[in-house]
PDB file of C-alpha atoms in Angstrom:
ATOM      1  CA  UNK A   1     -14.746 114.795  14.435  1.00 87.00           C
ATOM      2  CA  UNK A   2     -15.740 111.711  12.552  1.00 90.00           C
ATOM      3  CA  UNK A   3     -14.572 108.438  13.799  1.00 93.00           C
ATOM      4  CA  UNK A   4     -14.645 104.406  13.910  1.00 95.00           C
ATOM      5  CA  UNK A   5     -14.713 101.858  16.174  1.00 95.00           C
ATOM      6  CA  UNK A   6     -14.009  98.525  15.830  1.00 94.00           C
ATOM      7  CA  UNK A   7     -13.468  95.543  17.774  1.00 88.00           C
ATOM      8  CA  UNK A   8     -10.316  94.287  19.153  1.00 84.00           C
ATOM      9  CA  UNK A   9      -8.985  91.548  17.577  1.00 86.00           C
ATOM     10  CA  UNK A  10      -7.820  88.841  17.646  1.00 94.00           C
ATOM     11  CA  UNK A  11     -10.823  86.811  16.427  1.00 96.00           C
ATOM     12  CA  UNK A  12      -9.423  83.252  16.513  1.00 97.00           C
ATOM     13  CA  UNK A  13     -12.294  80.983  15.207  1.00 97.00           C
ATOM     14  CA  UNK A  14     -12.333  77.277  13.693  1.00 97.00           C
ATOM     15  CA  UNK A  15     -12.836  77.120  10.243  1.00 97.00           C
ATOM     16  CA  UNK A  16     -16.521  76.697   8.827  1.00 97.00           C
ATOM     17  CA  UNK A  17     -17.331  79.220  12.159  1.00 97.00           C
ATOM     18  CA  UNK A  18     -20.043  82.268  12.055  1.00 98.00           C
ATOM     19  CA  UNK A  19     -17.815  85.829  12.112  1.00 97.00           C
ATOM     20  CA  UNK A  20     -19.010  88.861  13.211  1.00 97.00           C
ATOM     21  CA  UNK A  21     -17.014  91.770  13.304  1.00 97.00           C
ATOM     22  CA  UNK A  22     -18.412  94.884  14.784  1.00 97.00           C
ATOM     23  CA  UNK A  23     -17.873  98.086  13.556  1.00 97.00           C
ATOM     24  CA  UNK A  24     -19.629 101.641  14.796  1.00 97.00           C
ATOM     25  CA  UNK A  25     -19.201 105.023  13.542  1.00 97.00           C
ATOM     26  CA  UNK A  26     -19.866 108.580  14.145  1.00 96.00           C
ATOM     27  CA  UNK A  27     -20.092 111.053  12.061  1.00 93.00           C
ATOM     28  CA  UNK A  28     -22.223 113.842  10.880  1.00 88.00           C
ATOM     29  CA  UNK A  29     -24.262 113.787   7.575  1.00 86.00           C
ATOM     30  CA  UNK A  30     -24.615 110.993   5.471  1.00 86.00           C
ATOM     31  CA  UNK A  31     -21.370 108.869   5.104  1.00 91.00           C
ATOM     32  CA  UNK A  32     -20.835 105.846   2.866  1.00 92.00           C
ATOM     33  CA  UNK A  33     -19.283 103.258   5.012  1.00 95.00           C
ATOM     34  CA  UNK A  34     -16.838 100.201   3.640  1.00 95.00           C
ATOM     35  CA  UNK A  35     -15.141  97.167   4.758  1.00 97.00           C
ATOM     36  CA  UNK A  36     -11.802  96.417   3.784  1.00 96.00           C
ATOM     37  CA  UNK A  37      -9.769  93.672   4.193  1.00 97.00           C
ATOM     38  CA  UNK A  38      -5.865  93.124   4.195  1.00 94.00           C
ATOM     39  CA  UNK A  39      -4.324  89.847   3.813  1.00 93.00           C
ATOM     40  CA  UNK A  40      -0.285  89.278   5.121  1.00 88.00           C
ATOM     41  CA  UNK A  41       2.076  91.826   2.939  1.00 84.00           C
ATOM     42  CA  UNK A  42      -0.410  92.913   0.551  1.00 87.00           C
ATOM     43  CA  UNK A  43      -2.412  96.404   0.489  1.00 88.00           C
ATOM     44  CA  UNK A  44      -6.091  96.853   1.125  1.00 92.00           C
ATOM     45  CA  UNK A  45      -8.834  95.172  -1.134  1.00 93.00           C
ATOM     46  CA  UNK A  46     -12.365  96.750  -0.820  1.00 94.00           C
ATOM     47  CA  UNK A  47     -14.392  93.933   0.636  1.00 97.00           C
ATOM     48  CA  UNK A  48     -17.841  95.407   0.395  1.00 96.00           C
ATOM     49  CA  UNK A  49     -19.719  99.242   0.680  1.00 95.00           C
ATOM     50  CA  UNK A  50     -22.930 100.398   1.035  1.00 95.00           C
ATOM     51  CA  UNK A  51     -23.906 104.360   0.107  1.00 91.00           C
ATOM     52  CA  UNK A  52     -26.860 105.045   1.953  1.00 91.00           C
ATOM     53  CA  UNK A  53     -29.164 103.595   5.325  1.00 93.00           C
ATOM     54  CA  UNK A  54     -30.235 100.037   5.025  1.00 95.00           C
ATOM     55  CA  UNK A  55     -28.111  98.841   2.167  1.00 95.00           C
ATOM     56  CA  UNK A  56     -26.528  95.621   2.486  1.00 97.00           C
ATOM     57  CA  UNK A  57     -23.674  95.388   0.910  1.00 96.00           C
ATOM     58  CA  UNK A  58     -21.980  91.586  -0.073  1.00 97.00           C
ATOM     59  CA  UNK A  59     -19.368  90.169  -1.138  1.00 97.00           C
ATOM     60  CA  UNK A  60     -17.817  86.379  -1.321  1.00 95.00           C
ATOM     61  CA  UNK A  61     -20.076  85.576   1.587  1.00 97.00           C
ATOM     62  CA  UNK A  62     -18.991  88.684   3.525  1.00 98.00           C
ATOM     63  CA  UNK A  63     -22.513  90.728   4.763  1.00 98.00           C
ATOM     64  CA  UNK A  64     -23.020  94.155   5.928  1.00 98.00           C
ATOM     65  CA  UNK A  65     -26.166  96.569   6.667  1.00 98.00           C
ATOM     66  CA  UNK A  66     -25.943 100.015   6.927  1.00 97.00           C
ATOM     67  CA  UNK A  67     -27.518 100.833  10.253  1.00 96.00           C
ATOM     68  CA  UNK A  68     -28.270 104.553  10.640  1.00 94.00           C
ATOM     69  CA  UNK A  69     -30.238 103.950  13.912  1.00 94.00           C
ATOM     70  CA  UNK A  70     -27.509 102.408  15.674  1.00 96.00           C
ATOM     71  CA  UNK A  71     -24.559 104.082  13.692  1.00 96.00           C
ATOM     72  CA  UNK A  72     -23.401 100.379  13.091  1.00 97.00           C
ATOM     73  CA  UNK A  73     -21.965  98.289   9.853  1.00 98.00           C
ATOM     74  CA  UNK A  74     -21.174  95.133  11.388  1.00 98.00           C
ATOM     75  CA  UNK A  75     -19.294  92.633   9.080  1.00 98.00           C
ATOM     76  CA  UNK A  76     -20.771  88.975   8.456  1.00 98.00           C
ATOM     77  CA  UNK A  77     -20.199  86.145   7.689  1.00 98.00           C
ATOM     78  CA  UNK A  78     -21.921  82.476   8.207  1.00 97.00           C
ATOM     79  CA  UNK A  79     -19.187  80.028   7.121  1.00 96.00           C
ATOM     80  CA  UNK A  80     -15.415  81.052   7.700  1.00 97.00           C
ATOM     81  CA  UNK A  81     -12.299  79.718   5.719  1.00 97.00           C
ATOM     82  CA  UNK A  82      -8.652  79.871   6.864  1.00 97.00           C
ATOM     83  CA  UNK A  83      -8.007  81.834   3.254  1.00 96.00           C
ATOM     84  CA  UNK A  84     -10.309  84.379   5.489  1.00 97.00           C
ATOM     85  CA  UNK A  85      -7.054  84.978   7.758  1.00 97.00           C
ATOM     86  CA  UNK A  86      -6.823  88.425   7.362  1.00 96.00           C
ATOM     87  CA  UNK A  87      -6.851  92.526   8.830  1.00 95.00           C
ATOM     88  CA  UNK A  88     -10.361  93.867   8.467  1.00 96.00           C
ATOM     89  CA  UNK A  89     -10.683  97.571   8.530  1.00 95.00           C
ATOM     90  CA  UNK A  90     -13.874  99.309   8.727  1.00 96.00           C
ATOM     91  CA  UNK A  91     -13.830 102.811   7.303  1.00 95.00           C
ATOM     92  CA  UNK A  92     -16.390 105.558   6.399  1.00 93.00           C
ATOM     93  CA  UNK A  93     -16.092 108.524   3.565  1.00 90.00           C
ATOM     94  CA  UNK A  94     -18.319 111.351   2.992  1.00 85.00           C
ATOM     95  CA  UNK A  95     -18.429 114.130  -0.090  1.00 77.00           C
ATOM     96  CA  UNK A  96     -18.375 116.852   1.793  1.00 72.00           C
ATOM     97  CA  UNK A  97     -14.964 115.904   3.466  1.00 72.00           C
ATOM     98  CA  UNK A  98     -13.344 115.211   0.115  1.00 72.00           C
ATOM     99  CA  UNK A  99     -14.070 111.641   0.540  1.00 74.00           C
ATOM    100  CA  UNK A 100     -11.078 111.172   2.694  1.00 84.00           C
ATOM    101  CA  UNK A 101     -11.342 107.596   4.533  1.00 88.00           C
ATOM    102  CA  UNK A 102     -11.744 107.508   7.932  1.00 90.00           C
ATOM    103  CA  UNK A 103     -10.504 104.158   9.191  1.00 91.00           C
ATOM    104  CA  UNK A 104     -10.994 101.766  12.525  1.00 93.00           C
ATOM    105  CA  UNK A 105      -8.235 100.585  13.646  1.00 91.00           C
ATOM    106  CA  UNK A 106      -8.171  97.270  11.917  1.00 93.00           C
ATOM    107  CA  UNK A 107      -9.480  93.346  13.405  1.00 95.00           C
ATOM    108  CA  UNK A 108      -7.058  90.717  12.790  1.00 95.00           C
ATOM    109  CA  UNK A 109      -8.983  87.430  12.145  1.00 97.00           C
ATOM    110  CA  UNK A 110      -7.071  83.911  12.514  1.00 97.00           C
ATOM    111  CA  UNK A 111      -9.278  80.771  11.058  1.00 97.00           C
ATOM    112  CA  UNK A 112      -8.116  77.595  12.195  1.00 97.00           C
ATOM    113  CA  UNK A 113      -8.314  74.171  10.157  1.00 95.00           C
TER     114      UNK A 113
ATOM    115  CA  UNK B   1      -4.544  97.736 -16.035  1.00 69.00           C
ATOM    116  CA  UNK B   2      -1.218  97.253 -13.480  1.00 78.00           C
ATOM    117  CA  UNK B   3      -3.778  99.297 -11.026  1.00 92.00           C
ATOM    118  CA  UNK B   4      -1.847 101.614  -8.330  1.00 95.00           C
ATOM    119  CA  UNK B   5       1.617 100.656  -8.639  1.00 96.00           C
ATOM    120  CA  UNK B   6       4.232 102.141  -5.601  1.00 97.00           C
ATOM    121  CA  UNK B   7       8.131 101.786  -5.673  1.00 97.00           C
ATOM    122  CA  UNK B   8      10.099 100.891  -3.536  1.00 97.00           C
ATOM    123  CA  UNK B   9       8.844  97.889  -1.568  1.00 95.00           C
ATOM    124  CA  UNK B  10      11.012  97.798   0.984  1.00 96.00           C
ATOM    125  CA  UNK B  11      13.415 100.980   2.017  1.00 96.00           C
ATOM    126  CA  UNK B  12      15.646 101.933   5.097  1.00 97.00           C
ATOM    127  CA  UNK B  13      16.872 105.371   5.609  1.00 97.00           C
ATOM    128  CA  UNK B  14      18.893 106.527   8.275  1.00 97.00           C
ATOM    129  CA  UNK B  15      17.586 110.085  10.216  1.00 98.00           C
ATOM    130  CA  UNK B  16      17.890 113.314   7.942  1.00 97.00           C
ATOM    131  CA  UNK B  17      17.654 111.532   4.715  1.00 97.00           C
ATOM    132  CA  UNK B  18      15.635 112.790   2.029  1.00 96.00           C
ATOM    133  CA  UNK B  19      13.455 110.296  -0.544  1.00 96.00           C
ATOM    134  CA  UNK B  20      10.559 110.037  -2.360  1.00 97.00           C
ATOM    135  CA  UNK B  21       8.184 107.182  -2.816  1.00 98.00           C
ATOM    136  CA  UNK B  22       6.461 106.949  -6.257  1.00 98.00           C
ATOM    137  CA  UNK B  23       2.975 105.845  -6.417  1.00 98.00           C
ATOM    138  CA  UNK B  24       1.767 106.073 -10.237  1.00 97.00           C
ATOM    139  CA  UNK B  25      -1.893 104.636 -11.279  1.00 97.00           C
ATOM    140  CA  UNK B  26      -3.664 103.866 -14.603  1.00 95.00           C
ATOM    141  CA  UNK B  27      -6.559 104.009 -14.141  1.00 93.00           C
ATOM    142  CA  UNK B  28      -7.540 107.673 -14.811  1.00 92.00           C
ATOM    143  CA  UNK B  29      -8.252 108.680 -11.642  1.00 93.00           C
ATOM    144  CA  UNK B  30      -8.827 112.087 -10.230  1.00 92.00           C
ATOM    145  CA  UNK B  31      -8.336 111.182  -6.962  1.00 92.00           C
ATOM    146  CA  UNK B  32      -5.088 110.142  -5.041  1.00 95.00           C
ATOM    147  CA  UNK B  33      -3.995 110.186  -1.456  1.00 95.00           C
ATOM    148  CA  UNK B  34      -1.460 108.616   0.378  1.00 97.00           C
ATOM    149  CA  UNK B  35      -1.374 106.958   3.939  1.00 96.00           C
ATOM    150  CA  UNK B  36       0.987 105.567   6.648  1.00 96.00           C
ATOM    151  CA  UNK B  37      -0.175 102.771   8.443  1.00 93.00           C
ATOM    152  CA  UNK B  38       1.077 102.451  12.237  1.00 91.00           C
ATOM    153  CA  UNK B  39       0.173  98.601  14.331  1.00 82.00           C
ATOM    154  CA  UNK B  40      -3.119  99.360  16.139  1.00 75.00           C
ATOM    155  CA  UNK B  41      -3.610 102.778  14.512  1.00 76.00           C
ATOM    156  CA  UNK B  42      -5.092 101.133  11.388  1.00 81.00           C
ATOM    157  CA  UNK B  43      -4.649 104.104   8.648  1.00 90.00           C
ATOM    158  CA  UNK B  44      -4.267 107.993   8.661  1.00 92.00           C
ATOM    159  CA  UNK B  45      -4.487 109.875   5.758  1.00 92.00           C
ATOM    160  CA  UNK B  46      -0.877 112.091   4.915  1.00 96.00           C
ATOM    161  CA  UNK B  47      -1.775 113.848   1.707  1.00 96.00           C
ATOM    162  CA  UNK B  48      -4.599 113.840  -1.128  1.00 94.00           C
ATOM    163  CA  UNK B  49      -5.527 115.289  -4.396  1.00 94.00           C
ATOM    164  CA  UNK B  50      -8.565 115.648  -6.327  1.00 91.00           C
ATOM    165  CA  UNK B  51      -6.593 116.278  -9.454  1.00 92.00           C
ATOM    166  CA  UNK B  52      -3.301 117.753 -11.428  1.00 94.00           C
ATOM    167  CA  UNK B  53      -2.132 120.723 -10.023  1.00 94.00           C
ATOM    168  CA  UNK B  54      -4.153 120.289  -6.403  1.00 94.00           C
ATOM    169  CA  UNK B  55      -3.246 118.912  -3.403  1.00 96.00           C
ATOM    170  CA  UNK B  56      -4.423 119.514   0.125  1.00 94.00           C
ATOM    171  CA  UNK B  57      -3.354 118.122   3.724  1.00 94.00           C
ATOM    172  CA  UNK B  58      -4.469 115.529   5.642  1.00 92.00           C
ATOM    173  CA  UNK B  59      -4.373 114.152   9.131  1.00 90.00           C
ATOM    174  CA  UNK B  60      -1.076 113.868   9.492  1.00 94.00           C
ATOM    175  CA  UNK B  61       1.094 116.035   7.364  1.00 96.00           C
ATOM    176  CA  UNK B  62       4.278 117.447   8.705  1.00 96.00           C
ATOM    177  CA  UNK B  63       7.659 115.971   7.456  1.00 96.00           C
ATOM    178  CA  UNK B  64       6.063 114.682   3.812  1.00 97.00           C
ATOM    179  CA  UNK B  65       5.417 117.135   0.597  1.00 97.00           C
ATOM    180  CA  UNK B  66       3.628 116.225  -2.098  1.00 97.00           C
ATOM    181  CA  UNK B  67       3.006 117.468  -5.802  1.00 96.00           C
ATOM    182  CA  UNK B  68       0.733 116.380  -8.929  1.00 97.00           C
ATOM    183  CA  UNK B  69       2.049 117.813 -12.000  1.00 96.00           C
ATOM    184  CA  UNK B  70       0.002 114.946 -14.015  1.00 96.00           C
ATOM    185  CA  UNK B  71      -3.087 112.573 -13.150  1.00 96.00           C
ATOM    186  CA  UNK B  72      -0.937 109.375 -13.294  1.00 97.00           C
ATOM    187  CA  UNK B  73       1.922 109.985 -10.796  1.00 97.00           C
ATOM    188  CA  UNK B  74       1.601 111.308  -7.193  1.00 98.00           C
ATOM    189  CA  UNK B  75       4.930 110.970  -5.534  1.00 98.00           C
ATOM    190  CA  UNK B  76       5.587 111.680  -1.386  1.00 98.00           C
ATOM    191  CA  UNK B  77       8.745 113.622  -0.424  1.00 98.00           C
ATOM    192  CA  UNK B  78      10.328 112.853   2.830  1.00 96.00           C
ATOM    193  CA  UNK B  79      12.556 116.092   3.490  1.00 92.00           C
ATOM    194  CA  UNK B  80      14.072 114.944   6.122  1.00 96.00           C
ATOM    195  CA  UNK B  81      13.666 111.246   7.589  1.00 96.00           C
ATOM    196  CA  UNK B  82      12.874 110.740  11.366  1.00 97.00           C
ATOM    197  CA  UNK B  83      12.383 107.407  13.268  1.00 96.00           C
ATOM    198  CA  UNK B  84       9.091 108.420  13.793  1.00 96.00           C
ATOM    199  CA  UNK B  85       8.915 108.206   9.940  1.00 97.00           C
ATOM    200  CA  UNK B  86       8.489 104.424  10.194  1.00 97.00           C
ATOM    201  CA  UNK B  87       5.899 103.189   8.498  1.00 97.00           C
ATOM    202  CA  UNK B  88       4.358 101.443   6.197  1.00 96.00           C
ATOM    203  CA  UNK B  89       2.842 103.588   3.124  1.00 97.00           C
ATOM    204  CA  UNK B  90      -0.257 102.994   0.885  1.00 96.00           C
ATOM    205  CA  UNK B  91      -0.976 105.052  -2.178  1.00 97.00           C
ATOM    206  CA  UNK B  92      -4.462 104.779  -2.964  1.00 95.00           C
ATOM    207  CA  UNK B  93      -6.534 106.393  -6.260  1.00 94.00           C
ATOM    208  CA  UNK B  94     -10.482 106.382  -7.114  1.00 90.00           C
ATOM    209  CA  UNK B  95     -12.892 108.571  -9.430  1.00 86.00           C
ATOM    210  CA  UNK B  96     -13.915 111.504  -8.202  1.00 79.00           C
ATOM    211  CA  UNK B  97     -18.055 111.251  -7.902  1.00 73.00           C
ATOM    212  CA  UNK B  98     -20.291 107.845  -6.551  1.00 67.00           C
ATOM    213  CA  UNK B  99     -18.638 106.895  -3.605  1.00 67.00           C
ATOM    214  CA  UNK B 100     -15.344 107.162  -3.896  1.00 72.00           C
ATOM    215  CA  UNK B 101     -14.421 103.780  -3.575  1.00 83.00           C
ATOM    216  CA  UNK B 102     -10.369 103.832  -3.215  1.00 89.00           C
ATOM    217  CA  UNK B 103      -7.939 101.652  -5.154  1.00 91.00           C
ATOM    218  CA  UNK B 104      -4.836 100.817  -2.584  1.00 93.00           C
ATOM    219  CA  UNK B 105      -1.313 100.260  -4.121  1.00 95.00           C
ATOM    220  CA  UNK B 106       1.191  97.070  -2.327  1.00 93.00           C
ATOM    221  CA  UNK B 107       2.819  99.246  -0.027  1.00 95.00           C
ATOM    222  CA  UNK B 108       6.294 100.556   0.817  1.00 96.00           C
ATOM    223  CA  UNK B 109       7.671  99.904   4.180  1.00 96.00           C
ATOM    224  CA  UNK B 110       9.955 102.570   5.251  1.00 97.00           C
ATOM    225  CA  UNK B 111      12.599 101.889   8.136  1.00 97.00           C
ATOM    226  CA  UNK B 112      14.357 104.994   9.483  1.00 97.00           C
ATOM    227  CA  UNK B 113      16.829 104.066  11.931  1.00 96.00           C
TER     228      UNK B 113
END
């Protein structure tokens, strides 16, 4: 079935630091892929999507490409803050599953002053 | 727009107990699901619907009902609580069409002891 990967966490960087997060999926067809993030007792905000191969989608400095080659959306970003501290969960839908999300099992990122 | 709204925030049953969590949106939304969320098991999908009068299973379904009788409200029935009930719970909502970009409510964490 379809799935996501992501990295273990946790990502402990100093503040003003480059983040990747790495995310890869499988799935069959032609899934639109998201990043969401989830800061300490509060849901899940969407963070950024992209619907088909190649788009890049952004958001507050966050970056990520749609890579059908690879079956990658890695999550960017070139200057962290500590109001970045968060749980980052990459997740993938498609229309012919009813759009369920399909999540990764979440990075926890720690910025430090 | 409040957005997804869920009540309670916090609850603790002990094992056997019956309750439902309310998860009500305004935002017109066809589509509503609900999720538990488990430490390194980022999110699995419980139950969804695509509209009033239609709900369908997900990933992990025994020991929760669900019903829709209207497009605001989509409430989760525990029948009867187990500790393996603990969790926290995320109603989530989005349009049905584009790509189906989900709305999360704050969360109610559940404590079945």
């Amino acid at each position: 079935g379809d799935s996501v990967t992501q990295m273990e966490g946790p990502v402990t960087l100093s503040e003003e630091a480059f983040l990747t997060i790495n995310c890869t999926y499988t799935a069959t067809g032609y899934p639109s892929l998201f990043w969401y993030v989830q800061y300490p007792g509060e849901g899940l905000q969407l963070l950024l999507k992209a619907t088909k191969a190649d788009d890049k989608g952004s958001n507050k400095g966050f970056e990520a490409t749609y890579r059908k080659e690879t079956t990658s959306f890695h999550l960017e970003k070139g200057s962290v803050q500590v109001s970045d501290s968060a749980v980052y969960f990459c997740a993938l839908s498609k229309k012919d599953s009813s759009y369920k999300l399909i999540f990764g099992s979440g990075t926890r990122l720690l910025v430090r002053p | 727009n409040a957005g997804v709204t869920q009540t309670p925030k916090f609850q603790v049953l002990k094992t056997g107990q019956s309750m439902t969590l309310q998860c009500a949106q305004d935002m017109n939304h066809e589509y509503m699901s609900w999720y538990r969320q488990d430490p390194g098991m980022g999110l699995r999908l419980i139950h969804y619907s695509v509209g009033a009068g239609i709900t369908d299973q997900g990933e992990v379904p025994n020991g929760y009902n669900v019903s829709r009788s209207t497009t605001e409200d989509f409430p989760l029935r525990l029948l009867s609580a187990a500790p393996s009930q603990t969790s926290v719970y995320f109603c989530a909502s989005s349009y049905v069409g584009g790509s189906y970009e989900q709305y999360f409510g704050p969360g109610t964490r559940l404590t079945v002891t």
